[in-house]
Amino acid sequence: MKASKKRATETGDLIGVRLQANMAKQLDDWRRKQDDLPGRPEAIRRLIELGLKSKAK
């Protein structure tokens, strides 16, 4: 069963991102490994959160 998606309580800033074909493929490959197959914008948000939480080396 899919978890219900929670919507943000406020509108955020729109940020346009252009990805080269190879990076778009990597993003899509990562999305397909997720249980709920997020769309590209949601996948990018999740990956940003993961990156921000990771420890700097």
N, CA and C of each residue as an Amber inpcrd file, in Angstrom:
protein
   171
   0.8430000  -1.1790000   0.0000000   0.0000000   0.0000000   0.0000000
   0.8860000   1.2380000   0.0000000   0.5230000   2.2230000  -0.7980000
   1.2780000   3.4690000  -0.8700000   0.9450000   4.3460000   0.3230000
   1.9670000   4.9900000   0.8540000   1.7500000   5.9720000   1.9120000
   1.1770000   7.2360000   1.2760000   0.2500000   7.8810000   1.9890000
  -0.3090000   9.1020000   1.4200000   0.7540000  10.1840000   1.4090000
   0.7770000  10.9500000   0.3380000   1.7770000  11.9940000   0.1720000
   1.3300000  13.2410000   0.9240000   2.2210000  13.7580000   1.7580000
   1.9060000  14.9720000   2.4980000   2.3330000  16.1720000   1.6780000
   1.4400000  17.1030000   1.5450000   1.7360000  18.3390000   0.8080000
   2.3310000  19.3630000   1.7390000   3.2300000  20.1470000   1.2100000
   3.8130000  21.2420000   1.9840000   2.7270000  22.2330000   2.3580000
   2.8670000  22.8460000   3.5230000   1.8540000  23.8010000   3.9760000
   1.9840000  25.1530000   3.2940000   3.1140000  25.3970000   2.6550000
   3.2950000  26.6600000   1.9450000   3.9980000  26.3960000   0.6190000
   3.8510000  27.3330000  -0.2780000   4.5020000  27.2230000  -1.5840000
   5.9630000  27.6120000  -1.4410000   6.8370000  26.8060000  -2.0190000
   8.2670000  27.1010000  -1.9510000   8.7200000  27.8780000  -3.1730000
  10.0180000  28.0880000  -3.2550000  10.6120000  28.7810000  -4.3930000
  10.7480000  27.8190000  -5.5690000  10.3810000  28.2630000  -6.7380000
  10.5420000  27.4640000  -7.9430000  11.9790000  27.5940000  -8.4180000
  12.6440000  26.4500000  -8.5920000  14.0280000  26.4330000  -9.0610000
  14.0810000  25.5130000 -10.2720000  14.4130000  26.0680000 -11.4140000
  14.5220000  25.2770000 -12.6330000  15.8930000  24.6190000 -12.7060000
  15.9090000  23.3650000 -13.1030000  17.1680000  22.6260000 -13.2120000
  17.2000000  21.9210000 -14.5560000  18.2800000  22.0910000 -15.2890000
  18.4480000  21.3810000 -16.5540000  19.4800000  20.2940000 -16.3140000
  19.1190000  19.0590000 -16.6500000  20.0190000  17.9200000 -16.4620000
  20.4700000  17.3820000 -17.8070000  21.7350000  17.0460000 -17.8990000
  22.2400000  16.3680000 -19.0890000  21.6440000  14.9590000 -19.1050000
  21.6140000  14.3460000 -20.2650000  20.9570000  13.0450000 -20.4510000
  21.4750000  11.9930000 -19.4710000  22.7800000  11.9530000 -19.2380000
  23.3420000  10.9450000 -18.3470000  22.8540000  11.1330000 -16.9120000
  22.8000000  12.3850000 -16.4420000  22.3370000  12.6340000 -15.0830000
  20.8360000  12.3770000 -14.9640000  20.0740000  12.7130000 -15.9890000
  18.6370000  12.4410000 -15.9770000  18.3950000  10.9330000 -15.9040000
  19.2080000  10.1500000 -16.6100000  19.0820000   8.6870000 -16.5460000
  19.4000000   8.1880000 -15.1470000  20.4460000   8.7380000 -14.5290000
  20.7940000   8.3280000 -13.1650000  19.6690000   8.6710000 -12.1980000
  19.0680000   9.8410000 -12.3730000  17.9420000  10.2440000 -11.5380000
  16.7730000   9.2800000 -11.7260000  16.4420000   8.9690000 -12.9700000
  15.3300000   8.0580000 -13.2460000  15.6130000   6.6590000 -12.7150000
  16.8490000   6.2030000 -12.8250000  17.2140000   4.8950000 -12.2690000
  17.0190000   4.8850000 -10.7530000  17.4220000   5.9750000 -10.0870000
  17.2580000   6.0760000  -8.6340000  15.7710000   6.0870000  -8.2740000
  14.9760000   6.8490000  -9.0180000  13.5250000   6.9250000  -8.7660000
  12.8820000   5.5500000  -8.8270000  13.2710000   4.7690000  -9.8240000
  12.6530000   3.4480000 -10.0190000  12.9660000   2.4760000  -8.8880000
  14.0100000   2.7450000  -8.1270000  14.3690000   1.8880000  -6.9900000
  13.5710000   2.2370000  -5.7320000  12.8390000   3.3480000  -5.7580000
  12.0520000   3.7670000  -4.6060000  10.7140000   3.0400000  -4.6130000
  10.2120000   2.7450000  -3.4210000   8.9550000   1.9960000  -3.2980000
   7.7670000   2.6930000  -3.9440000   7.7510000   4.0260000  -3.9170000
   6.5810000   4.7620000  -4.3910000   6.7820000   5.4790000  -5.7250000
   7.8990000   5.2410000  -6.4030000   8.2330000   5.8630000  -7.6830000
   7.8850000   7.3590000  -7.6940000   8.6910000   8.1460000  -6.9890000
   8.4240000   9.5860000  -6.9720000   8.6590000  10.2020000  -8.3490000
   8.0070000  11.3110000  -8.6120000   8.2680000  12.0540000  -9.8370000
   9.6470000  12.6870000  -9.7490000  10.1000000  13.2370000 -10.8370000
  11.4370000  13.8460000 -10.8460000  11.5890000  14.9640000  -9.8050000
  10.6250000  15.8920000  -9.6880000  10.8020000  16.9520000  -8.6880000
  10.9270000  16.3930000  -7.2630000  10.0830000  15.4250000  -6.9090000
  10.1440000  14.8310000  -5.5780000  11.4510000  14.0770000  -5.3880000
  11.9080000  13.3760000  -6.4120000  13.1800000  12.6480000  -6.3220000
  14.3300000  13.6220000  -6.0800000  14.3160000  14.7500000  -6.7720000
  15.3700000  15.7490000  -6.5830000  15.3260000  16.2920000  -5.1580000
  14.1170000  16.5770000  -4.6380000  14.0020000  17.0570000  -3.2570000
  14.5620000  16.0340000  -2.2740000  14.2350000  14.7520000  -2.4760000
  14.7290000  13.6980000  -1.5730000  16.2420000  13.5740000  -1.6310000
  16.7880000  13.6350000  -2.8260000  18.2370000  13.5270000  -2.9640000
  18.9460000  14.7330000  -2.3480000  18.3600000  15.9030000  -2.4570000
  18.9360000  17.0830000  -1.8070000  18.9330000  16.8880000  -0.2970000
  17.8130000  16.3970000   0.2550000  17.7430000  16.1570000   1.6970000
  18.8090000  15.1580000   2.1290000  18.9630000  14.0820000   1.3690000
  19.9920000  13.0800000   1.6880000  21.3830000  13.7030000   1.6660000
  21.6490000  14.5110000   0.6590000  22.9460000  15.1620000   0.5470000
  23.2190000  16.1210000   1.6820000  22.1930000  16.8650000   2.0770000
  22.3640000  17.8380000   3.1560000  22.5480000  17.1640000   4.5070000
  21.9680000  15.9740000   4.6750000  22.0920000  15.2480000   5.9430000
  23.4000000  14.4840000   6.0540000  24.0400000  14.2130000   4.9230000
  25.2710000  13.4070000   4.9610000  26.4140000  14.2090000   5.5630000
  27.3250000  13.5040000   6.1590000  28.4940000  14.1520000   6.7670000
  29.4990000  14.5370000   5.6960000  30.0340000  15.7140000   5.8100000
  31.0720000  16.1540000   4.8730000  32.3420000  15.3720000   5.1380000
  33.0340000  15.0080000   4.0680000  34.2680000  14.2320000   4.2280000
  35.4720000  15.1120000   4.0700000
